[in-house]
């Protein structure tokens, strides 16, 4: 009886042991303590980790272990390198397109639309309203906003859409086959949508482009969620982890190997992403530098332009000047000047003296014909360096008389205002900065001349943005091919039986929120990380816009 009881106890113990062993535990081989040391050594070395690959034994045991690992394939070196390559491929979209190109592109579209379609008289050189109070604004329905705020508004709206999408769809990354297919769908949509930017040149498409960007960022974020969900699966099926399990390594050793592998693979992927972004940023700078067009030139220092003895008045409207009204006194001092502009129903301000005896000053006027514009202004100076006389030359070779209060004996001017470009005839007189003397004897002492490039117009070409978008699209779509080829399908557990596909993510999120009291530090960390990452991306976008709109830097300089 004792023997029978002992035998029964042994059988019971064997059944209990079998019940507690997970189905995924690999077969036990002869213990080889050196394997753990080898695993830790390889994990600790950056170079060995990058070049290491499964051995023939790893591949042989992987075939035997398929059922134990629920059919999961052994991670391959090609799959890990493809994981790195995806970061290399898509990071330029975030760091270059979203962080640099799109803020400038959306702001340029909104600004041009506001100046051409909203402002009554257009905008000046600083994109401020001409002869209107208030600031330039555009309208999203009944919502009025500054063009510089348009990018932030669309990114914020995209963030709200992303929150809904992440909560409702993101949780599916850990279940069934959803990760495998949703990663491909979201990545393809996100990488193809920027093609539309290449064809946007009309400023009237500003609102469409903003919403297109908001939607594209949603798919971009979802693709990142499903991409990052691959990492724990790759680590779980890494040959080093399986090797450690076959060696019957202690749980803490296996955890150490997993943690180290996860950290290393993650940081190598991030490094590849930043390096890819650096390469693309350099390319973008060259693109902007080569495609940048000069819209105007500011020619300075004609006559006496000292602000110590004169007051400065700016009228740089960047519209071709159609006529110039001048008043000179008998001593050949320029007392008044006023410009009229083509395609504007209003004239410029009158600068200079407003004496009761203004009618005693000789009024002289130079007006050009349609389809012509002023390309050159000649200046003669008095002994005190103030303006004595002026002469204008047009594109069609029309040369005006020398305008002055008295005859001019010198035929050669003291100074000539003409664009420095080799195509100077393409630049028209389009505004000026006038210097008016501060003393009682008010007169025009000098001026700076603004010349507008007639080929480009007031607003620069969008070609640089188009080329940058094309390069990013090609870069992303070419280098992400490896992910589609080498990423293995690694199905997770099925959705719980009582779960609905459309509401599962929301329930998961709500359950996580309810667990905040159980893991308060984790909850605080997530909130802090959200604030930090969102603040960092906002600062990047704001710095680019501040540099271009407030400091006046070009796209290349920013």
Coordinates of C-alpha atoms in Angstrom, one line a residue:
X1 CA 0.0 0.0 0.0
X2 CA 2.8 2.4 0.8
X3 CA 4.4 1.7 -2.5
X4 CA 1.1 2.3 -4.3
X5 CA 0.6 5.5 -2.4
X6 CA 4.1 6.7 -3.2
X7 CA 3.6 5.8 -6.9
X8 CA 0.3 7.8 -6.9
X9 CA 2.0 10.8 -5.3
X10 CA 4.7 10.7 -8.0
X11 CA 2.1 10.6 -10.7
X12 CA 0.2 13.5 -9.1
X13 CA 3.4 15.5 -8.8
X14 CA 4.2 14.9 -12.5
X15 CA 0.7 16.0 -13.5
X16 CA 0.9 19.1 -11.4
X17 CA 4.3 20.0 -12.8
X18 CA 3.0 19.4 -16.4
X19 CA 0.1 21.7 -15.7
X20 CA 2.3 24.6 -14.5
X21 CA 4.7 24.5 -17.4
X22 CA 3.7 27.0 -20.1
X23 CA 3.0 25.6 -23.5
X24 CA 5.5 27.8 -25.0
X25 CA 8.5 26.6 -22.9
X26 CA 11.2 25.2 -25.2
X27 CA 12.7 21.7 -24.9
X28 CA 15.4 21.3 -22.1
X29 CA 18.8 20.6 -23.4
X30 CA 22.0 19.7 -21.5
X31 CA 23.0 22.7 -19.5
X32 CA 25.9 24.7 -20.9
X33 CA 26.8 27.5 -18.6
X34 CA 29.0 29.2 -21.2
X35 CA 26.0 30.0 -23.4
X36 CA 24.6 32.6 -20.9
X37 CA 28.0 34.3 -20.8
X38 CA 28.1 34.3 -24.6
X39 CA 24.7 35.9 -24.8
X40 CA 25.5 38.6 -22.3
X41 CA 28.7 39.4 -24.1
X42 CA 27.1 39.7 -27.4
X43 CA 24.3 41.9 -26.1
X44 CA 26.7 44.1 -24.3
X45 CA 28.7 44.8 -27.6
X46 CA 27.2 47.2 -30.1
X47 CA 29.1 46.0 -33.1
X48 CA 28.6 42.3 -32.3
X49 CA 24.8 42.9 -31.8
X50 CA 24.6 44.5 -35.2
X51 CA 26.5 41.8 -37.1
X52 CA 25.3 38.7 -35.0
X53 CA 22.9 36.3 -36.7
X54 CA 21.3 33.0 -35.7
X55 CA 23.5 29.9 -36.0
X56 CA 22.6 26.7 -37.9
X57 CA 21.7 25.2 -34.5
X58 CA 19.3 28.1 -33.7
X59 CA 17.6 27.6 -37.1
X60 CA 17.4 23.8 -36.5
X61 CA 15.9 24.1 -33.0
X62 CA 13.5 26.9 -34.3
X63 CA 11.9 24.3 -36.6
X64 CA 11.4 21.9 -33.7
X65 CA 10.1 24.7 -31.4
X66 CA 7.4 26.0 -33.7
X67 CA 4.5 24.4 -31.9
X68 CA 5.9 25.4 -28.5
X69 CA 6.1 29.1 -29.6
X70 CA 2.6 29.1 -31.1
X71 CA 3.9 28.9 -34.6
X72 CA 6.0 32.1 -34.2
X73 CA 9.0 32.2 -36.6
X74 CA 12.5 32.8 -35.3
X75 CA 13.5 36.4 -35.7
X76 CA 16.1 36.8 -38.5
X77 CA 18.9 39.3 -38.9
X78 CA 17.2 40.6 -42.1
X79 CA 14.0 41.3 -40.1
X80 CA 15.9 43.3 -37.5
X81 CA 17.8 45.3 -40.2
X82 CA 14.5 46.0 -41.9
X83 CA 13.2 47.3 -38.5
X84 CA 16.2 49.7 -38.5
X85 CA 15.6 50.7 -42.1
X86 CA 12.0 51.7 -41.4
X87 CA 13.2 54.4 -39.0
X88 CA 15.8 55.5 -41.6
X89 CA 13.0 55.7 -44.2
X90 CA 10.2 57.5 -42.3
X91 CA 12.0 59.8 -39.8
X92 CA 12.7 62.4 -42.5
X93 CA 8.9 62.7 -42.8
X94 CA 8.6 63.8 -39.2
X95 CA 11.9 65.7 -38.7
X96 CA 12.2 67.4 -42.1
X97 CA 8.7 67.5 -43.7
X98 CA 6.6 68.1 -40.5
X99 CA 9.4 70.0 -38.6
X100 CA 10.6 72.2 -41.5
X101 CA 9.0 72.0 -44.9
X102 CA 5.2 71.9 -44.0
X103 CA 5.1 74.7 -41.5
X104 CA 6.7 77.0 -44.1
X105 CA 4.6 75.6 -47.0
X106 CA 1.3 75.9 -45.2
X107 CA 2.1 79.4 -43.9
X108 CA 3.2 80.6 -47.4
X109 CA -0.1 79.3 -48.9
X110 CA -2.3 80.9 -46.2
X111 CA -0.4 84.2 -46.4
X112 CA -0.5 84.4 -50.2
X113 CA -4.2 83.5 -50.2
X114 CA -4.9 86.2 -47.5
X115 CA -3.0 88.9 -49.4
X116 CA -4.5 88.1 -52.8
X117 CA -8.1 87.1 -51.9
X118 CA -8.9 88.6 -48.5
X119 CA -7.0 91.9 -48.2
X120 CA -8.7 94.7 -50.1
X121 CA -5.5 96.3 -51.4
X122 CA -3.1 93.4 -50.9
X123 CA 0.0 93.2 -48.7
X124 CA 3.3 95.0 -48.4
X125 CA 6.8 93.7 -48.2
X126 CA 6.2 92.5 -44.6
X127 CA 2.8 90.8 -45.5
X128 CA 1.0 93.6 -43.6
X129 CA -2.2 95.1 -45.0
X130 CA -1.9 98.1 -47.3
X131 CA -3.9 101.1 -46.1
X132 CA -6.0 99.0 -43.7
X133 CA -6.0 98.7 -39.9
X134 CA -5.5 95.4 -38.2
X135 CA -3.5 92.4 -39.1
X136 CA -3.8 90.0 -42.1
X137 CA -6.3 87.2 -41.4
X138 CA -7.8 84.2 -43.2
X139 CA -11.0 82.5 -42.5
X140 CA -11.8 78.8 -41.8
X141 CA -15.6 79.2 -42.0
X142 CA -16.5 81.7 -39.3
X143 CA -13.1 81.2 -37.6
X144 CA -10.7 84.1 -38.2
X145 CA -6.9 83.4 -37.7
X146 CA -3.5 84.7 -38.6
X147 CA -1.7 82.9 -41.5
X148 CA 1.2 82.1 -39.2
X149 CA -1.2 80.3 -36.8
X150 CA -2.6 78.1 -39.6
X151 CA 0.0 75.5 -39.2
X152 CA -0.5 75.2 -35.4
X153 CA -4.3 75.0 -35.9
X154 CA -4.0 72.2 -38.4
X155 CA -1.5 70.3 -36.3
X156 CA -3.8 70.7 -33.2
X157 CA -6.8 69.4 -35.2
X158 CA -4.7 66.5 -36.4
X159 CA -3.7 65.8 -32.8
X160 CA -7.4 65.5 -31.9
X161 CA -8.0 63.2 -34.8
X162 CA -5.0 61.1 -33.8
X163 CA -6.2 60.7 -30.3
X164 CA -9.5 59.3 -31.6
X165 CA -7.7 57.0 -34.0
X166 CA -5.1 55.8 -31.5
X167 CA -7.7 54.9 -28.9
X168 CA -10.0 53.2 -31.3
X169 CA -7.5 51.4 -33.6
X170 CA -4.1 51.4 -31.8
X171 CA -5.1 48.7 -29.3
X172 CA -5.5 46.2 -32.1
X173 CA -1.7 46.1 -32.6
X174 CA -1.4 43.4 -30.0
X175 CA -4.1 41.1 -31.2
X176 CA -4.6 38.6 -34.0
X177 CA -3.4 39.5 -37.5
X178 CA -4.3 43.2 -37.2
X179 CA -0.8 44.5 -36.7
X180 CA 0.5 42.8 -39.9
X181 CA -2.1 44.2 -42.2
X182 CA -2.8 47.6 -40.5
X183 CA 1.0 48.4 -40.5
X184 CA 1.1 47.9 -44.3
X185 CA -2.1 49.8 -45.0
X186 CA -1.3 52.8 -42.8
X187 CA 2.3 53.0 -44.0
X188 CA 1.3 53.0 -47.6
X189 CA -1.3 55.6 -47.2
X190 CA 0.9 57.8 -45.1
X191 CA 3.9 57.5 -47.5
X192 CA 1.8 58.2 -50.6
X193 CA -0.3 61.1 -49.4
X194 CA 2.6 63.6 -49.5
X195 CA 2.7 63.2 -53.3
X196 CA -0.2 65.7 -53.3
X197 CA 2.1 68.5 -52.1
X198 CA 4.0 68.3 -55.3
X199 CA 1.0 69.5 -57.3
X200 CA -0.2 72.3 -54.9
X201 CA 0.8 75.7 -56.4
X202 CA -2.5 77.6 -56.2
X203 CA -2.9 79.5 -52.9
X204 CA -6.6 78.9 -53.1
X205 CA -5.8 75.3 -52.1
X206 CA -4.5 76.4 -48.7
X207 CA -7.4 75.0 -46.7
X208 CA -7.4 71.7 -48.6
X209 CA -3.6 71.3 -48.0
X210 CA -4.1 71.9 -44.3
X211 CA -6.7 69.3 -43.9
X212 CA -4.8 66.9 -46.1
X213 CA -1.8 67.3 -43.8
X214 CA -3.9 66.7 -40.7
X215 CA -5.3 63.5 -42.1
X216 CA -1.9 62.3 -43.4
X217 CA -0.4 62.8 -39.9
X218 CA -3.1 60.4 -38.5
X219 CA -2.0 57.6 -40.8
X220 CA 1.7 58.5 -40.1
X221 CA 1.1 58.1 -36.3
X222 CA -0.9 54.8 -36.7
X223 CA 1.9 53.4 -38.9
X224 CA 4.4 54.2 -36.1
X225 CA 2.2 52.4 -33.5
X226 CA 2.0 49.2 -35.5
X227 CA 5.7 49.5 -36.4
X228 CA 6.7 49.8 -32.7
X229 CA 4.5 46.8 -31.8
X230 CA 6.9 44.6 -33.8
X231 CA 9.8 45.3 -31.3
X232 CA 8.6 43.1 -28.4
X233 CA 7.7 40.3 -30.8
X234 CA 11.1 40.5 -32.4
X235 CA 12.8 40.4 -29.0
X236 CA 10.6 37.5 -27.8
X237 CA 11.6 35.4 -30.8
X238 CA 15.2 36.5 -30.9
X239 CA 17.7 33.7 -31.2
X240 CA 19.6 34.9 -28.1
X241 CA 16.5 34.7 -26.0
X242 CA 15.6 31.3 -27.3
X243 CA 19.2 30.2 -26.8
X244 CA 19.0 31.4 -23.2
X245 CA 15.7 29.6 -22.6
X246 CA 17.1 26.3 -24.0
X247 CA 20.1 26.7 -21.6
X248 CA 17.6 26.8 -18.7
X249 CA 18.8 30.3 -17.7
X250 CA 17.4 31.8 -14.6
X251 CA 14.4 34.1 -15.2
X252 CA 16.3 37.2 -14.2
X253 CA 19.0 36.3 -16.8
X254 CA 16.4 35.9 -19.5
X255 CA 14.7 39.2 -18.5
X256 CA 18.1 40.9 -18.7
X257 CA 18.8 39.6 -22.2
X258 CA 15.3 40.7 -23.3
X259 CA 15.7 44.1 -21.8
X260 CA 19.1 44.7 -23.3
X261 CA 18.0 43.5 -26.7
X262 CA 15.0 45.7 -26.6
X263 CA 17.1 48.7 -25.6
X264 CA 19.7 48.1 -28.2
X265 CA 17.4 47.4 -31.1
X266 CA 15.3 50.5 -30.2
X267 CA 18.3 52.8 -29.9
X268 CA 19.9 51.6 -33.1
X269 CA 16.6 52.2 -34.9
X270 CA 16.4 55.8 -33.4
X271 CA 20.0 56.4 -34.4
X272 CA 19.2 55.3 -38.0
X273 CA 16.2 57.6 -38.0
X274 CA 18.2 60.7 -36.9
X275 CA 21.0 59.9 -39.3
X276 CA 18.5 59.6 -42.1
X277 CA 16.9 62.9 -41.1
X278 CA 20.2 64.6 -41.1
X279 CA 20.9 63.4 -44.6
X280 CA 17.5 64.6 -45.7
X281 CA 17.9 67.9 -43.9
X282 CA 21.1 68.6 -45.8
X283 CA 19.3 67.6 -49.1
X284 CA 16.4 70.0 -48.2
X285 CA 18.8 72.9 -47.6
X286 CA 20.5 72.3 -51.0
X287 CA 17.0 72.1 -52.6
X288 CA 15.9 75.4 -51.0
X289 CA 19.2 77.1 -51.9
X290 CA 19.1 76.0 -55.5
X291 CA 15.4 76.7 -56.1
X292 CA 15.1 79.9 -54.1
X293 CA 14.0 82.8 -56.2
X294 CA 14.7 86.5 -55.6
X295 CA 11.4 88.3 -55.5
X296 CA 12.8 91.8 -54.8
X297 CA 15.9 93.8 -54.2
X298 CA 16.3 96.7 -51.7
X299 CA 18.7 99.3 -53.0
X300 CA 19.8 101.7 -50.3
X301 CA 21.6 105.0 -49.7
X302 CA 20.5 107.4 -52.5
X303 CA 20.9 111.0 -51.3
X304 CA 21.2 111.7 -47.6
X305 CA 19.7 108.7 -45.7
X306 CA 21.0 109.6 -42.2
X307 CA 18.3 109.0 -39.6
X308 CA 20.1 111.5 -37.3
X309 CA 18.8 114.4 -39.4
X310 CA 15.8 112.9 -41.1
X311 CA 12.7 110.8 -40.4
X312 CA 12.2 107.5 -42.2
X313 CA 8.9 106.5 -43.8
X314 CA 8.4 103.1 -45.4
X315 CA 6.1 102.4 -48.4
X316 CA 7.3 99.1 -49.8
X317 CA 4.1 97.8 -51.3
X318 CA 5.8 95.5 -53.9
X319 CA 3.5 96.7 -56.6
X320 CA 4.8 98.2 -59.9
X321 CA 4.8 102.0 -59.8
X322 CA 2.7 103.5 -62.5
X323 CA 3.3 107.2 -61.9
X324 CA 5.5 109.5 -59.8
X325 CA 4.3 112.9 -58.6
X326 CA 7.1 115.3 -57.4
X327 CA 7.3 118.9 -56.3
X328 CA 10.6 120.8 -56.4
X329 CA 11.2 124.3 -55.2
X330 CA 13.2 127.0 -57.0
X331 CA 16.4 125.9 -55.2
X332 CA 16.1 122.4 -56.7
X333 CA 15.1 120.8 -53.4
X334 CA 12.7 117.8 -53.7
X335 CA 9.8 119.0 -51.4
X336 CA 7.2 116.3 -52.0
X337 CA 6.8 112.9 -53.6
X338 CA 3.9 110.5 -54.1
X339 CA 3.6 107.2 -56.0
X340 CA 0.7 105.6 -57.7
X341 CA 0.7 101.9 -58.3
X342 CA -0.6 99.6 -61.1
X343 CA -3.7 97.5 -60.2
X344 CA -4.4 99.5 -57.1
X345 CA -7.3 101.9 -56.7
X346 CA -5.5 103.9 -54.1
X347 CA -2.3 106.0 -54.3
X348 CA 0.6 106.1 -51.9
X349 CA 1.0 108.7 -49.2
X350 CA 2.3 112.1 -49.8
X351 CA 5.8 112.5 -48.2
X352 CA 7.6 115.8 -47.5
X353 CA 6.5 119.3 -46.7
X354 CA 2.9 120.4 -46.5
X355 CA 3.4 124.2 -46.6
X356 CA 0.6 126.6 -47.2
X357 CA 2.7 127.7 -50.2
X358 CA 2.8 124.2 -51.6
X359 CA 1.4 125.5 -54.9
X360 CA 4.5 127.5 -55.4
X361 CA 6.5 124.3 -55.7
X362 CA 6.7 123.1 -59.2
X363 CA 4.6 120.0 -59.8
X364 CA 6.1 117.4 -62.1
X365 CA 4.7 114.0 -63.0
X366 CA 6.0 111.0 -64.8
X367 CA 3.5 108.3 -65.9
X368 CA 4.2 105.2 -67.8
X369 CA 2.1 103.3 -70.3
X370 CA 0.4 99.9 -69.7
X371 CA 2.7 96.9 -70.0
X372 CA 5.7 99.0 -69.1
X373 CA 7.4 99.7 -65.8
X374 CA 10.3 101.7 -64.3
X375 CA 13.6 99.7 -64.2
X376 CA 16.1 102.5 -63.4
X377 CA 16.1 105.7 -61.4
X378 CA 19.0 108.3 -61.7
X379 CA 19.7 110.8 -58.9
X380 CA 21.5 114.1 -58.8
X381 CA 22.4 115.5 -55.4
X382 CA 22.7 119.0 -53.8
X383 CA 25.8 120.1 -51.9
X384 CA 24.2 118.8 -48.7
X385 CA 23.7 115.4 -50.3
X386 CA 19.9 115.8 -50.5
X387 CA 18.1 114.9 -53.7
X388 CA 18.3 117.6 -56.3
X389 CA 16.9 115.9 -59.4
X390 CA 15.6 112.5 -60.7
X391 CA 15.2 110.7 -64.0
X392 CA 13.4 107.5 -64.8
X393 CA 14.0 104.8 -67.4
X394 CA 11.5 102.0 -68.3
X395 CA 11.8 98.5 -69.7
X396 CA 10.7 99.7 -73.1
X397 CA 13.6 102.2 -73.2
X398 CA 11.5 105.2 -72.4
X399 CA 13.7 107.8 -70.7
X400 CA 12.0 110.6 -68.8
X401 CA 13.3 114.2 -68.7
X402 CA 15.4 115.2 -65.7
X403 CA 13.0 116.4 -63.1
X404 CA 14.2 119.3 -61.0
X405 CA 13.4 122.8 -59.8
X406 CA 16.0 124.3 -62.0
X407 CA 18.1 123.3 -65.0
X408 CA 20.8 120.7 -64.5
X409 CA 24.1 121.3 -66.1
X410 CA 25.6 117.9 -65.3
X411 CA 24.3 115.2 -67.6
X412 CA 25.7 112.3 -65.7
X413 CA 23.8 111.4 -62.5
X414 CA 25.5 111.1 -59.1
X415 CA 23.8 107.7 -58.4
X416 CA 21.7 105.2 -60.3
X417 CA 19.2 102.8 -58.7
X418 CA 19.1 99.6 -60.7
X419 CA 18.8 96.0 -59.8
X420 CA 22.1 94.2 -59.4
X421 CA 20.7 91.1 -61.2
X422 CA 22.0 90.2 -64.6
X423 CA 18.4 90.5 -65.7
X424 CA 17.9 94.0 -64.3
X425 CA 15.3 94.8 -66.9
X426 CA 13.0 92.2 -65.2
X427 CA 12.9 94.3 -62.0
X428 CA 10.4 97.2 -61.6
X429 CA 10.3 100.1 -59.2
X430 CA 7.8 98.9 -56.6
X431 CA 8.2 101.0 -53.5
X432 CA 10.6 103.0 -51.4
X433 CA 11.8 104.2 -48.0
X434 CA 11.6 108.1 -47.9
X435 CA 13.9 110.2 -45.6
X436 CA 12.3 113.6 -44.7
X437 CA 14.4 116.3 -43.0
X438 CA 13.5 117.0 -39.3
X439 CA 14.2 120.7 -39.4
X440 CA 11.6 123.4 -40.3
X441 CA 12.8 123.5 -43.9
X442 CA 11.1 120.2 -44.7
X443 CA 12.4 118.4 -47.8
X444 CA 13.1 114.9 -49.1
X445 CA 16.8 114.2 -48.3
X446 CA 17.1 110.7 -49.6
X447 CA 15.5 107.4 -50.3
X448 CA 16.0 103.6 -50.5
X449 CA 14.5 102.0 -53.6
X450 CA 12.7 98.6 -53.7
X451 CA 12.8 96.7 -57.1
X452 CA 10.3 93.8 -57.7
X453 CA 11.2 90.8 -59.8
X454 CA 8.4 90.8 -62.4
X455 CA 9.0 87.1 -63.3
X456 CA 8.4 85.9 -59.8
X457 CA 6.0 88.5 -58.5
X458 CA 5.5 89.4 -54.8
X459 CA 5.3 85.8 -53.6
X460 CA 8.2 83.3 -54.2
X461 CA 7.8 80.1 -56.1
X462 CA 6.6 76.9 -54.4
X463 CA 9.1 74.9 -56.4
X464 CA 11.4 74.3 -53.4
X465 CA 8.6 72.8 -51.3
X466 CA 7.6 70.6 -54.2
X467 CA 11.1 69.2 -54.7
X468 CA 11.6 68.6 -51.0
X469 CA 8.3 66.7 -50.8
X470 CA 9.2 64.6 -53.9
X471 CA 12.6 63.7 -52.4
X472 CA 11.0 62.7 -49.0
X473 CA 8.3 60.6 -50.7
X474 CA 10.9 58.8 -52.8
X475 CA 13.2 58.3 -49.8
X476 CA 10.4 56.9 -47.7
X477 CA 8.9 54.6 -50.2
X478 CA 12.2 53.2 -51.5
X479 CA 13.7 52.4 -48.1
X480 CA 10.6 51.0 -46.5
X481 CA 10.4 48.2 -49.1
X482 CA 12.6 46.0 -46.9
X483 CA 9.9 46.2 -44.1
X484 CA 7.3 44.8 -46.4
X485 CA 9.6 42.0 -47.6
X486 CA 11.2 40.9 -44.3
X487 CA 8.6 41.7 -41.5
X488 CA 7.1 38.3 -40.5
X489 CA 3.4 37.9 -39.7
X490 CA 3.4 37.4 -35.9
X491 CA -0.2 37.0 -34.8
X492 CA -1.2 37.9 -31.3
X493 CA -4.0 36.4 -29.2
X494 CA -7.5 36.7 -30.6
X495 CA -9.7 39.5 -29.3
X496 CA -11.7 38.5 -26.2
X497 CA -15.0 36.8 -27.2
X498 CA -17.2 39.5 -25.8
X499 CA -15.3 42.3 -27.6
X500 CA -16.5 44.4 -30.5
X501 CA -13.9 45.5 -33.0
X502 CA -15.1 49.1 -33.1
X503 CA -15.3 49.6 -29.3
X504 CA -12.4 47.4 -28.1
X505 CA -9.8 50.1 -28.2
X506 CA -12.1 52.5 -26.2
X507 CA -12.7 49.8 -23.5
X508 CA -9.0 49.1 -23.3
X509 CA -8.2 52.8 -22.8
X510 CA -10.9 53.1 -20.1
X511 CA -9.5 50.1 -18.3
X512 CA -6.0 51.6 -18.5
X513 CA -7.3 54.9 -17.0
X514 CA -8.9 53.0 -14.1
X515 CA -5.6 51.4 -13.4
X516 CA -3.9 54.7 -12.9
X517 CA -4.3 54.5 -9.1
X518 CA -2.5 51.1 -9.2
X519 CA 0.4 52.5 -11.1
X520 CA 0.6 56.2 -10.2
X521 CA 4.2 56.7 -11.2
X522 CA 3.6 55.2 -14.6
X523 CA 0.6 57.4 -15.1
X524 CA 2.6 60.5 -14.1
X525 CA 5.4 59.5 -16.5
X526 CA 3.0 59.2 -19.4
X527 CA 1.5 62.6 -18.7
X528 CA 5.0 64.1 -18.4
X529 CA 6.1 62.4 -21.6
X530 CA 3.1 63.7 -23.5
X531 CA 3.8 67.3 -22.4
X532 CA 7.5 67.0 -23.2
X533 CA 7.2 65.4 -26.6
X534 CA 4.3 67.7 -27.7
X535 CA 6.1 70.8 -26.4
X536 CA 9.3 69.8 -28.2
X537 CA 7.6 69.3 -31.6
X538 CA 5.7 72.6 -31.1
X539 CA 8.9 74.4 -30.3
X540 CA 10.5 73.1 -33.4
X541 CA 7.7 74.3 -35.6
X542 CA 7.4 77.6 -33.8
X543 CA 11.2 78.3 -34.2
X544 CA 11.0 77.8 -37.9
X545 CA 8.1 80.2 -38.3
X546 CA 9.6 82.8 -35.9
X547 CA 12.8 82.8 -37.9
X548 CA 11.0 83.4 -41.2
X549 CA 8.2 85.7 -40.2
X550 CA 9.7 87.7 -37.4
X551 CA 13.5 87.7 -38.0
X552 CA 13.1 87.7 -41.8
X553 CA 15.2 84.7 -42.5
X554 CA 14.8 82.8 -45.8
X555 CA 13.8 79.1 -45.9
X556 CA 17.4 78.1 -46.5
X557 CA 18.7 80.2 -43.6
X558 CA 16.0 78.9 -41.2

